[in-house]
Tab-separated table of C-alpha atoms in Angstrom:
chain	number	residue	atom	x	y	z
Z	3	PHE	CA	11.268	11.034	-71.964
Z	4	VAL	CA	7.905	9.281	-71.717
Z	5	PRO	CA	6.829	7.290	-74.822
Z	6	HIS	CA	3.313	7.749	-76.271
Z	7	LEU	CA	0.972	5.147	-74.794
Z	8	ASN	CA	-2.570	4.143	-75.574
Z	9	ILE	CA	-4.268	4.676	-72.210
Z	10	CYS	CA	-6.695	1.859	-72.905
Z	11	GLN	CA	-3.780	-0.585	-73.150
Z	12	VAL	CA	-2.035	0.477	-69.930
Z	13	SER	CA	-2.727	-1.530	-66.777
Z	14	PRO	CA	-3.871	0.266	-63.617
Z	15	VAL	CA	-0.647	-0.818	-61.889
Z	16	ILE	CA	1.536	0.880	-64.505
Z	17	MET	CA	-0.639	4.001	-64.404
Z	18	LEU	CA	-0.319	4.139	-60.638
Z	19	THR	CA	3.462	3.677	-60.866
Z	20	VAL	CA	3.794	6.504	-63.393
Z	21	PHE	CA	1.611	8.723	-61.195
Z	22	VAL	CA	3.749	8.028	-58.127
Z	23	VAL	CA	6.955	8.790	-60.045
Z	24	VAL	CA	5.528	12.056	-61.378
Z	25	VAL	CA	4.360	13.092	-57.909
Z	26	ALA	CA	7.787	12.231	-56.488
Z	27	LEU	CA	9.528	14.320	-59.144
Z	28	VAL	CA	7.214	17.262	-58.515
Z	29	SER	CA	7.780	16.931	-54.751
Z	30	GLN	CA	11.546	16.897	-55.215
Z	31	THR	CA	11.347	20.014	-57.347
Z	32	ALA	CA	9.110	21.735	-54.819
Z	33	ALA	CA	11.396	20.791	-51.935
Z	34	ARG	CA	14.444	22.631	-53.240
Z	35	TYR	CA	15.727	25.156	-50.763
Z	36	THR	CA	16.855	28.660	-51.563
Z	37	PRO	CA	19.891	30.273	-49.892
Z	38	ASP	CA	17.978	32.236	-47.293
Z	39	TRP	CA	17.057	31.464	-43.702
Z	40	THR	CA	13.301	31.481	-44.310
Z	41	SER	CA	13.660	28.591	-46.736
Z	42	LEU	CA	16.455	26.727	-44.948
Z	43	ASP	CA	14.830	26.925	-41.517
Z	44	ALA	CA	11.679	25.338	-42.945
Z	45	ARG	CA	13.484	22.094	-43.798
Z	46	PRO	CA	12.162	19.211	-41.676
Z	47	LEU	CA	14.811	17.574	-39.526
Z	48	PRO	CA	15.527	14.001	-40.687
Z	49	SER	CA	13.733	11.698	-38.255
Z	50	TRP	CA	16.746	9.573	-37.307
Z	51	TYR	CA	18.227	12.427	-35.294
Z	52	ASP	CA	15.358	12.916	-32.854
Z	53	GLU	CA	15.025	9.156	-32.459
Z	54	ALA	CA	18.729	8.730	-31.629
Z	55	LYS	CA	18.812	10.899	-28.464
Z	56	LEU	CA	22.436	10.109	-27.551
Z	57	GLY	CA	25.644	10.899	-29.408
Z	58	ILE	CA	29.357	10.838	-28.604
Z	59	PHE	CA	31.494	13.931	-29.248
Z	60	ILE	CA	35.265	13.537	-29.770
Z	61	HIS	CA	37.705	16.444	-29.487
Z	62	TRP	CA	41.024	15.255	-30.895
Z	63	GLY	CA	43.792	17.196	-32.563
Z	64	VAL	CA	47.225	18.751	-32.149
Z	65	PHE	CA	45.930	20.357	-28.939
Z	66	SER	CA	45.881	16.849	-27.443
Z	67	VAL	CA	49.690	16.816	-27.459
Z	68	PRO	CA	50.395	19.557	-24.909
Z	69	GLY	CA	47.317	18.217	-23.105
Z	70	PHE	CA	47.209	21.222	-20.830
Z	71	GLY	CA	44.411	23.664	-20.029
Z	72	SER	CA	42.078	22.889	-22.907
Z	73	GLU	CA	41.809	22.588	-26.673
Z	74	TRP	CA	42.228	26.388	-26.755
Z	75	PHE	CA	45.876	25.971	-25.731
Z	76	TRP	CA	47.382	27.763	-28.764
Z	77	TRP	CA	45.093	30.759	-28.397
Z	78	HIS	CA	45.717	31.179	-24.672
Z	79	TRP	CA	49.453	30.844	-25.231
Z	80	GLN	CA	49.962	33.052	-28.279
Z	81	GLY	CA	46.643	34.445	-29.499
Z	82	GLN	CA	44.943	36.384	-26.746
Z	83	GLN	CA	46.491	39.626	-25.543
Z	84	PRO	CA	47.993	39.566	-23.081
Z	85	PRO	CA	48.798	35.837	-23.202
Z	86	ASP	CA	47.605	33.674	-20.335
Z	87	GLN	CA	50.614	33.418	-18.030
Z	88	LYS	CA	49.674	29.889	-17.002
Z	89	TYR	CA	50.294	28.697	-20.583
Z	90	VAL	CA	53.398	30.815	-21.027
Z	91	ASN	CA	54.899	29.296	-17.878
Z	92	TYR	CA	53.949	25.774	-18.957
Z	93	MET	CA	55.845	26.214	-22.221
Z	94	SER	CA	58.896	27.886	-20.718
Z	95	GLN	CA	59.182	25.172	-18.054
Z	96	ASN	CA	58.717	22.180	-20.358
Z	97	TYR	CA	59.888	23.118	-23.876
Z	98	PRO	CA	63.012	24.751	-25.320
Z	99	PRO	CA	63.079	28.431	-26.287
Z	100	GLY	CA	61.687	29.043	-29.747
Z	101	PHE	CA	59.443	25.959	-29.711
Z	102	THR	CA	56.414	26.621	-31.927
Z	103	TYR	CA	52.908	25.224	-31.741
Z	104	PRO	CA	53.110	23.500	-35.164
Z	105	GLU	CA	55.977	21.403	-33.775
Z	106	PHE	CA	53.417	19.656	-31.548
Z	107	ALA	CA	51.963	18.093	-34.706
Z	108	ARG	CA	55.063	15.893	-35.090
Z	109	GLN	CA	54.289	14.421	-31.661
Z	110	PHE	CA	50.659	13.703	-32.565
Z	111	HIS	CA	51.478	10.086	-33.393
Z	112	ALA	CA	48.161	8.311	-32.724
Z	113	GLN	CA	50.196	5.108	-32.681
Z	114	PHE	CA	47.658	3.230	-30.549
Z	115	PHE	CA	44.606	4.490	-32.423
Z	116	ASN	CA	42.395	1.518	-33.233
Z	117	PRO	CA	39.141	2.802	-34.743
Z	118	ASP	CA	37.424	-0.538	-34.131
Z	119	ASP	CA	38.191	-0.305	-30.414
Z	120	TRP	CA	36.770	3.206	-30.314
Z	121	ALA	CA	33.664	2.200	-32.235
Z	122	ASP	CA	33.115	-0.757	-29.893
Z	123	ILE	CA	33.176	1.615	-26.910
Z	124	PHE	CA	30.756	4.023	-28.605
Z	125	LYS	CA	28.419	1.185	-29.510
Z	126	ALA	CA	28.572	-0.117	-25.941
Z	127	SER	CA	27.669	3.364	-24.647
Z	128	GLY	CA	24.263	3.127	-26.269
Z	129	ALA	CA	24.993	6.144	-28.486
Z	130	LYS	CA	23.417	6.221	-31.937
Z	131	TYR	CA	25.715	8.787	-33.527
Z	132	VAL	CA	29.338	9.910	-33.265
Z	133	VAL	CA	30.778	13.362	-34.039
Z	134	LEU	CA	34.553	13.763	-34.521
Z	135	THR	CA	36.474	17.029	-34.808
Z	136	ALA	CA	37.506	17.125	-38.466
Z	137	LYS	CA	39.055	20.545	-37.851
Z	138	HIS	CA	39.163	22.640	-34.697
Z	139	HIS	CA	40.078	26.330	-34.416
Z	140	GLU	CA	43.791	25.535	-34.764
Z	141	GLY	CA	43.101	24.670	-38.428
Z	142	PHE	CA	44.700	21.203	-38.360
Z	143	THR	CA	42.523	18.749	-40.287
Z	144	ASN	CA	42.218	15.104	-39.226
Z	145	TRP	CA	42.053	14.131	-42.890
Z	146	GLU	CA	44.069	14.888	-46.009
Z	147	SER	CA	42.459	18.191	-46.898
Z	148	PRO	CA	43.818	19.527	-50.200
Z	149	ASN	CA	43.264	22.999	-48.749
Z	150	SER	CA	45.394	22.400	-45.662
Z	151	TRP	CA	48.712	21.319	-47.106
Z	152	ASN	CA	51.171	19.991	-44.513
Z	153	TRP	CA	48.794	20.906	-41.674
Z	154	ASN	CA	46.783	17.716	-41.670
Z	155	SER	CA	46.963	14.221	-40.193
Z	156	VAL	CA	48.160	12.546	-43.400
Z	157	ASP	CA	51.039	14.878	-44.234
Z	158	THR	CA	52.308	15.083	-40.651
Z	159	GLY	CA	51.802	13.502	-37.239
Z	160	PRO	CA	49.790	10.265	-37.486
Z	161	HIS	CA	50.245	10.004	-41.275
Z	162	ARG	CA	46.788	8.502	-41.618
Z	163	ASP	CA	43.252	9.534	-42.445
Z	164	LEU	CA	41.739	9.695	-38.965
Z	165	VAL	CA	38.338	10.893	-40.188
Z	166	GLY	CA	38.056	8.141	-42.782
Z	167	ASP	CA	39.342	5.351	-40.541
Z	168	LEU	CA	36.837	6.154	-37.802
Z	169	ALA	CA	34.014	6.609	-40.323
Z	170	GLU	CA	34.381	3.035	-41.533
Z	171	ALA	CA	34.484	1.550	-38.035
Z	172	VAL	CA	31.510	3.577	-36.778
Z	173	ARG	CA	29.335	2.783	-39.782
Z	174	ASN	CA	30.200	-0.901	-39.556
Z	175	ARG	CA	28.401	-0.811	-36.196
Z	176	SER	CA	25.296	0.861	-37.650
Z	177	LEU	CA	26.006	4.197	-35.979
Z	178	HIS	CA	25.515	7.544	-37.699
Z	179	TYR	CA	28.712	9.499	-38.329
Z	180	GLY	CA	29.107	13.253	-38.092
Z	181	LEU	CA	31.913	15.787	-38.288
Z	182	TYR	CA	32.675	18.933	-36.307
Z	183	ASN	CA	34.149	21.757	-38.375
Z	184	SER	CA	35.353	25.134	-37.178
Z	185	LEU	CA	34.556	27.908	-39.631
Z	186	TYR	CA	37.304	30.201	-38.439
Z	187	GLU	CA	40.985	29.462	-37.859
Z	188	TRP	CA	42.822	31.534	-35.287
Z	189	PHE	CA	46.005	32.168	-37.238
Z	190	HIS	CA	45.240	31.470	-40.909
Z	191	PRO	CA	46.777	34.398	-42.880
Z	192	LEU	CA	43.778	34.761	-45.201
Z	193	TYR	CA	41.370	34.811	-42.278
Z	194	LEU	CA	43.445	37.443	-40.502
Z	195	ILE	CA	43.394	39.594	-43.670
Z	196	ASP	CA	39.607	39.317	-43.931
Z	197	LYS	CA	39.280	40.108	-40.230
Z	198	LYS	CA	41.493	43.168	-40.619
Z	199	ASN	CA	39.234	44.258	-43.493
Z	200	GLY	CA	36.173	44.084	-41.262
Z	201	PHE	CA	35.059	40.903	-43.070
Z	202	LYS	CA	34.277	42.901	-46.202
Z	203	THR	CA	36.623	40.572	-48.116
Z	204	GLN	CA	36.163	36.789	-48.305
Z	205	GLU	CA	39.557	35.442	-49.327
Z	206	PHE	CA	39.588	32.851	-46.536
Z	207	VAL	CA	36.023	31.708	-47.225
Z	208	LEU	CA	36.427	31.358	-50.996
Z	209	GLN	CA	39.949	29.940	-51.082
Z	210	LYS	CA	40.006	27.796	-47.917
Z	211	LEU	CA	36.785	27.249	-45.988
Z	212	LEU	CA	34.203	26.476	-48.649
Z	213	PRO	CA	36.358	24.296	-50.933
Z	214	GLU	CA	37.371	22.313	-47.849
Z	215	LEU	CA	33.780	21.934	-46.620
Z	216	TYR	CA	32.490	20.751	-50.001
Z	217	ASN	CA	35.368	18.292	-50.277
Z	218	MET	CA	34.753	16.983	-46.761
Z	219	VAL	CA	31.051	16.384	-47.384
Z	220	VAL	CA	31.535	14.654	-50.722
Z	221	ARG	CA	34.406	12.517	-49.464
Z	222	TYR	CA	33.023	11.395	-46.084
Z	223	ARG	CA	29.260	11.951	-46.355
Z	224	PRO	CA	28.734	13.011	-42.740
Z	225	GLU	CA	25.174	12.835	-41.447
Z	226	VAL	CA	25.876	15.560	-38.883
Z	227	ILE	CA	27.748	18.761	-39.627
Z	228	TRP	CA	28.524	20.333	-36.280
Z	229	SER	CA	29.577	23.855	-37.161
Z	230	ASP	CA	31.508	26.093	-34.765
Z	231	GLY	CA	33.863	29.066	-34.715
Z	232	ASP	CA	31.307	31.322	-36.389
Z	233	TRP	CA	30.855	34.144	-33.892
Z	234	GLU	CA	33.369	36.715	-35.135
Z	235	ALA	CA	31.595	37.343	-38.450
Z	236	PRO	CA	28.033	37.321	-39.837
Z	237	ASP	CA	26.661	34.396	-41.826
Z	238	THR	CA	26.945	36.494	-45.000
Z	239	TYR	CA	30.732	36.446	-44.625
Z	240	TRP	CA	30.795	32.673	-44.254
Z	241	ASN	CA	28.372	32.185	-47.201
Z	242	SER	CA	26.481	29.902	-44.841
Z	243	THR	CA	23.125	29.990	-46.581
Z	244	GLU	CA	24.672	29.162	-49.970
Z	245	PHE	CA	26.510	26.195	-48.486
Z	246	LEU	CA	23.433	24.913	-46.642
Z	247	ALA	CA	21.259	25.234	-49.754
Z	248	TRP	CA	23.737	23.030	-51.619
Z	249	LEU	CA	23.922	20.645	-48.671
Z	250	TYR	CA	20.130	20.236	-48.511
Z	251	ASN	CA	19.527	20.209	-52.283
Z	252	ASP	CA	22.406	18.530	-54.060
Z	253	SER	CA	24.915	16.991	-51.654
Z	254	PRO	CA	25.306	13.215	-51.265
Z	255	VAL	CA	23.685	13.468	-47.793
Z	256	LYS	CA	20.873	15.879	-48.685
Z	257	ASP	CA	18.141	13.585	-47.323
Z	258	THR	CA	19.811	12.501	-44.064
Z	259	VAL	CA	22.174	15.273	-42.940
Z	260	VAL	CA	21.425	17.397	-39.881
Z	261	THR	CA	23.168	20.631	-38.943
Z	262	ASN	CA	23.341	22.808	-35.875
Z	263	ASP	CA	22.902	26.567	-35.486
Z	264	ARG	CA	26.450	27.969	-35.523
Z	265	TRP	CA	26.609	29.566	-38.956
Z	266	GLY	CA	27.404	33.188	-38.133
Z	267	ALA	CA	27.141	35.801	-35.401
Z	268	GLY	CA	23.556	35.925	-34.185
Z	269	CYS	CA	22.519	32.568	-35.654
Z	270	ALA	CA	22.703	30.533	-32.438
Z	271	CYS	CA	19.296	29.492	-31.140
Z	272	LYS	CA	17.738	31.158	-34.193
Z	273	HIS	CA	18.800	29.604	-37.517
Z	274	GLY	CA	19.980	26.228	-38.763
Z	275	GLY	CA	18.845	22.659	-38.144
Z	276	TYR	CA	18.729	21.783	-34.456
Z	277	TYR	CA	19.800	24.344	-31.872
Z	278	ASN	CA	22.904	24.159	-29.640
Z	279	CYS	CA	22.401	27.744	-28.449
Z	280	GLU	CA	25.573	27.578	-26.329
Z	281	ASP	CA	27.923	24.979	-24.884
Z	282	LYS	CA	26.233	22.918	-22.162
Z	283	TYR	CA	22.900	24.628	-22.911
Z	284	THR	CA	20.304	23.616	-20.290
Z	285	PRO	CA	16.841	25.115	-20.816
Z	286	GLY	CA	14.523	25.506	-17.846
Z	287	GLN	CA	11.392	24.660	-19.791
Z	288	LEU	CA	10.365	22.708	-22.898
Z	289	PRO	CA	11.813	24.445	-26.012
Z	290	THR	CA	9.678	24.729	-29.114
Z	291	HIS	CA	12.535	23.750	-31.454
Z	292	LYS	CA	14.643	20.588	-31.540
Z	293	TRP	CA	17.851	21.130	-29.597
Z	294	GLU	CA	20.978	19.381	-28.394
Z	295	LYS	CA	23.016	19.668	-25.238
Z	296	CYS	CA	26.728	19.125	-25.739
Z	297	THR	CA	28.723	18.507	-22.591
Z	298	SER	CA	31.978	16.830	-21.619
Z	299	VAL	CA	32.931	14.067	-19.190
Z	300	ASP	CA	35.873	16.307	-18.224
Z	301	THR	CA	34.137	19.355	-16.771
Z	302	LEU	CA	37.127	21.631	-17.450
Z	303	SER	CA	37.987	20.777	-21.050
Z	304	TRP	CA	36.772	19.238	-24.283
Z	305	GLY	CA	40.242	18.086	-25.303
Z	306	TYR	CA	42.511	15.705	-23.398
Z	307	ARG	CA	44.262	17.046	-20.307
Z	308	ARG	CA	47.253	15.209	-18.901
Z	309	ASN	CA	46.628	16.641	-15.432
Z	310	MET	CA	42.890	15.989	-15.110
Z	311	LYS	CA	41.705	14.710	-11.721
Z	312	MET	CA	38.922	12.347	-10.718
Z	313	ASN	CA	36.874	15.063	-9.005
Z	314	GLU	CA	36.905	17.099	-12.223
Z	315	LEU	CA	35.006	14.405	-14.129
Z	316	LEU	CA	31.235	14.012	-14.252
Z	317	PRO	CA	30.096	11.043	-12.121
Z	318	LEU	CA	27.999	8.455	-13.929
Z	319	ALA	CA	24.881	9.339	-11.929
Z	320	ALA	CA	25.239	13.005	-12.934
Z	321	ILE	CA	25.596	12.039	-16.607
Z	322	ILE	CA	22.449	9.886	-16.475
Z	323	GLU	CA	20.451	12.596	-14.734
Z	324	ASP	CA	21.642	15.137	-17.302
Z	325	LEU	CA	20.755	12.784	-20.165
Z	326	VAL	CA	17.298	12.102	-18.735
Z	327	ARG	CA	16.579	15.790	-18.123
Z	328	THR	CA	17.697	16.649	-21.655
Z	329	VAL	CA	15.502	13.987	-23.270
Z	330	ALA	CA	12.513	14.943	-21.095
Z	331	PHE	CA	12.849	18.474	-22.484
Z	332	GLY	CA	12.962	17.143	-26.053
Z	333	GLY	CA	16.713	17.423	-26.584
Z	334	ASN	CA	19.544	15.194	-27.740
Z	335	TYR	CA	22.571	14.612	-25.531
Z	336	LEU	CA	26.062	14.810	-27.064
Z	337	LEU	CA	28.631	13.559	-24.542
Z	338	ASN	CA	32.266	14.452	-25.194
Z	339	VAL	CA	35.505	12.579	-24.541
Z	340	GLY	CA	39.035	13.746	-25.332
Z	341	PRO	CA	41.396	10.993	-26.551
Z	342	THR	CA	45.133	11.036	-25.851
Z	343	PRO	CA	47.577	12.059	-28.599
Z	344	ASP	CA	48.630	8.425	-28.966
Z	345	GLY	CA	45.063	7.441	-29.773
Z	346	MET	CA	43.657	6.015	-26.569
Z	347	ILE	CA	40.376	6.869	-24.888
Z	348	PRO	CA	41.323	7.300	-21.209
Z	349	PRO	CA	39.988	4.389	-19.127
Z	350	LEU	CA	37.905	6.669	-16.898
Z	351	PHE	CA	36.138	8.038	-19.979
Z	352	GLU	CA	35.555	4.519	-21.242
Z	353	GLU	CA	34.170	3.513	-17.859
Z	354	ARG	CA	31.674	6.395	-17.980
Z	355	LEU	CA	30.557	5.541	-21.519
Z	356	ARG	CA	30.084	1.854	-20.751
Z	357	GLY	CA	28.169	2.805	-17.610
Z	358	VAL	CA	25.764	4.886	-19.691
Z	359	GLY	CA	25.330	1.924	-22.011
Z	360	ASP	CA	24.614	-0.456	-19.139
Z	361	TRP	CA	21.850	1.836	-17.896
Z	362	LEU	CA	20.381	2.285	-21.379
Z	363	GLU	CA	20.382	-1.452	-21.974
Z	364	VAL	CA	17.697	-1.687	-19.277
Z	365	ASN	CA	16.043	1.736	-19.524
Z	366	GLY	CA	16.523	2.639	-23.193
Z	367	GLN	CA	12.860	2.182	-24.079
Z	368	ALA	CA	12.152	5.354	-22.097
Z	369	ILE	CA	14.820	7.272	-24.029
Z	370	TYR	CA	15.140	6.207	-27.684
Z	371	SER	CA	12.411	7.536	-30.013
Z	372	SER	CA	10.592	9.013	-27.013
Z	373	LYS	CA	8.699	12.298	-26.991
Z	374	PRO	CA	8.286	14.912	-24.268
Z	375	TRP	CA	5.150	14.368	-22.204
Z	376	ARG	CA	2.671	17.104	-21.210
Z	377	VAL	CA	4.547	17.378	-17.893
Z	378	GLN	CA	8.344	17.172	-17.938
Z	379	SER	CA	9.139	16.716	-14.245
Z	380	GLU	CA	7.941	16.687	-10.644
Z	381	ASN	CA	9.572	16.287	-7.261
Z	382	THR	CA	6.927	14.980	-4.892
Z	383	THR	CA	8.853	12.027	-3.415
Z	384	VAL	CA	12.100	12.137	-5.405
Z	385	PRO	CA	13.091	13.928	-8.644
Z	386	VAL	CA	11.092	12.406	-11.526
Z	387	TRP	CA	11.457	13.113	-15.257
Z	388	TYR	CA	8.777	12.119	-17.746
Z	389	THR	CA	9.004	10.897	-21.328
Z	390	SER	CA	6.407	9.187	-23.492
Z	391	LYS	CA	6.177	6.724	-26.347
Z	392	GLY	CA	2.909	5.588	-27.864
Z	393	LEU	CA	0.427	4.835	-25.068
Z	394	THR	CA	3.138	4.544	-22.405
Z	395	VAL	CA	4.360	7.296	-20.115
Z	396	TYR	CA	7.729	6.763	-18.454
Z	397	ALA	CA	8.567	8.183	-15.030
Z	398	ILE	CA	12.331	8.135	-14.521
Z	399	LEU	CA	13.392	8.397	-10.873
Z	400	THR	CA	16.834	9.974	-10.526
Z	401	ALA	CA	17.144	9.167	-6.820
Z	402	LYS	CA	16.160	6.152	-4.745
Z	403	PRO	CA	12.940	6.749	-2.787
Z	404	PRO	CA	13.456	6.649	1.007
Z	405	MET	CA	10.526	4.223	1.381
Z	406	SER	CA	9.053	1.409	-0.691
Z	407	THR	CA	6.501	3.727	-2.303
Z	408	VAL	CA	6.674	6.649	-4.695
Z	409	LYS	CA	3.983	9.258	-5.227
Z	410	LEU	CA	3.399	10.652	-8.734
Z	411	LEU	CA	0.949	13.542	-8.946
Z	412	ALA	CA	1.057	14.372	-12.670
Z	413	PRO	CA	-0.458	11.211	-14.263
Z	414	LYS	CA	-4.236	10.886	-14.502
Z	415	THR	CA	-5.161	7.244	-13.995
Z	416	SER	CA	-8.112	5.080	-14.948
Z	417	SER	CA	-9.393	1.633	-13.977
Z	418	ILE	CA	-7.172	0.014	-16.636
Z	419	THR	CA	-3.947	1.837	-15.744
Z	420	GLN	CA	-0.994	-0.508	-15.368
Z	421	VAL	CA	2.390	0.253	-13.801
Z	422	PHE	CA	5.632	-1.672	-14.175
Z	423	LEU	CA	9.319	-1.284	-13.388
Z	424	VAL	CA	11.236	-1.233	-16.656
Z	425	GLY	CA	13.355	-4.359	-16.762
Z	426	ASN	CA	10.860	-6.287	-14.592
Z	427	PRO	CA	7.672	-7.580	-16.275
Z	428	THR	CA	5.715	-8.013	-13.027
Z	429	PRO	CA	2.882	-5.427	-12.720
Z	430	LEU	CA	3.160	-3.177	-9.674
Z	431	SER	CA	0.416	-2.393	-7.207
Z	432	TRP	CA	-0.773	1.191	-7.099
Z	433	ALA	CA	-3.527	3.308	-5.571
Z	434	PRO	CA	-5.009	6.631	-6.720
Z	435	VAL	CA	-4.139	9.751	-4.772
Z	436	ASN	CA	-7.409	11.537	-5.531
Z	437	PRO	CA	-10.139	11.416	-8.202
Z	438	GLY	CA	-8.443	14.181	-10.177
Z	439	GLY	CA	-5.216	12.269	-10.686
Z	440	GLY	CA	-2.019	11.050	-9.130
Z	441	LEU	CA	-1.034	7.645	-7.834
Z	442	VAL	CA	1.083	5.959	-5.184
Z	443	VAL	CA	3.130	3.026	-6.490
Z	444	LEU	CA	4.324	0.161	-4.308
Z	445	LEU	CA	7.898	-0.472	-5.401
Z	446	PRO	CA	9.771	-3.771	-5.408
Z	447	GLU	CA	13.344	-3.936	-4.151
Z	448	LEU	CA	15.072	-1.668	-6.671
Z	449	PRO	CA	18.108	-3.324	-8.270
Z	450	TYR	CA	21.474	-1.731	-7.598
Z	451	THR	CA	22.745	0.529	-10.365
Z	452	PRO	CA	25.681	2.950	-10.174
Z	453	ALA	CA	23.574	5.285	-12.318
Z	454	GLN	CA	21.148	5.764	-9.409
Z	455	ALA	CA	18.142	5.985	-11.742
Z	456	TRP	CA	15.157	3.701	-12.281
Z	457	THR	CA	12.237	3.852	-14.690
Z	458	LEU	CA	8.544	3.194	-14.151
Z	459	GLY	CA	6.318	2.536	-17.143
Z	460	LEU	CA	2.705	3.676	-16.928
Z	461	ASP	CA	0.202	2.355	-19.447
Z	462	PHE	CA	-3.216	3.934	-19.986
Z	463	VAL	CA	-2.672	7.215	-18.177
Z	464	GLN	CA	-3.247	10.759	-19.303
């Protein structure tokens, strides 16, 4: 309701304010999304996500208790046909006959889980967002889902709201908080009925999945919804477009939430917010759409493994090189760790995360809020990855040059070009390679870093 006003009596400031409000209301109305991919795919990605660059992924659930093979333990043991003999033998050798997978939930105690300790580690890693498994394919929810009675972390196992406890700690450190959610559940009776019916019925979606998703979003307000477990059925079965239209139009996180591309068979790398495309996706050239690489410190599993070995973990230098490559190609990097069932992040994982943070503390200006440059990489002297921010181009060396010089052929210099080693304010001497471009930089003694990567800043180059 707008009262009748005499225009002659209204100040220009009030008129401007009313105009701005009206424009804002019209814009909001115009920005509503319809439940179809043409409309949903046109939604701009909230800016915080591209600026963040680095996130931490956490795979934690009942699968952490057997801690063997991977988070797909239950499926390999009792789902796939024939069962994987490695898992069958593990159970027969270590558990009594008749032991069922749900019994593992009673041993998921999380007694040492301190969300503040976790959040401190994530903050120290230099990550800007955190994504926790709210529910993996086993169907166990790490929160008190009203649609998962007695198969959740409050009714059994830890007897606490793991999603909520971590949310508070993460947000207290000014990090964005997201949740992973599997659309399908391997052994849910309603899902198996729908599957048997060729996904022409939607009992699981209407009675379990969607009510749970809406509840999760309203209760925890995640700024990332990392969807998975979509590939067995089309998006029309999952009602994905209807859910996303609500999420973008009317949910409590409609202005800040980002989603990935796993919303039904055929959606990956085609529909959704940013693209995952596939696990550990590594494009060979600059994609045209915002994307994210998810990868794990443990190269053999996303969940905790009790028998993991040192040589099966990514070295810090490999993580940094992977991060740098990903950012140079315009992507975000989501690095996974698998906590133990008693709630600890294994020390080797913590060491990797803190190592990433130490490197970013010096070199972060070349990563956060950066954009891909016109050239992404070259390998003239050593491997070099380029990013840019404002008038500065960053050349990140992912190996130590064999001599005290490095040749860069891609940048085009001018008489006012300046070069510096990030972390050292002293300008570096350089000489042009030829009139068309390129330069040779005289390097100082490069400081030791276990990450084996150093960054040069180049001002006033093209």
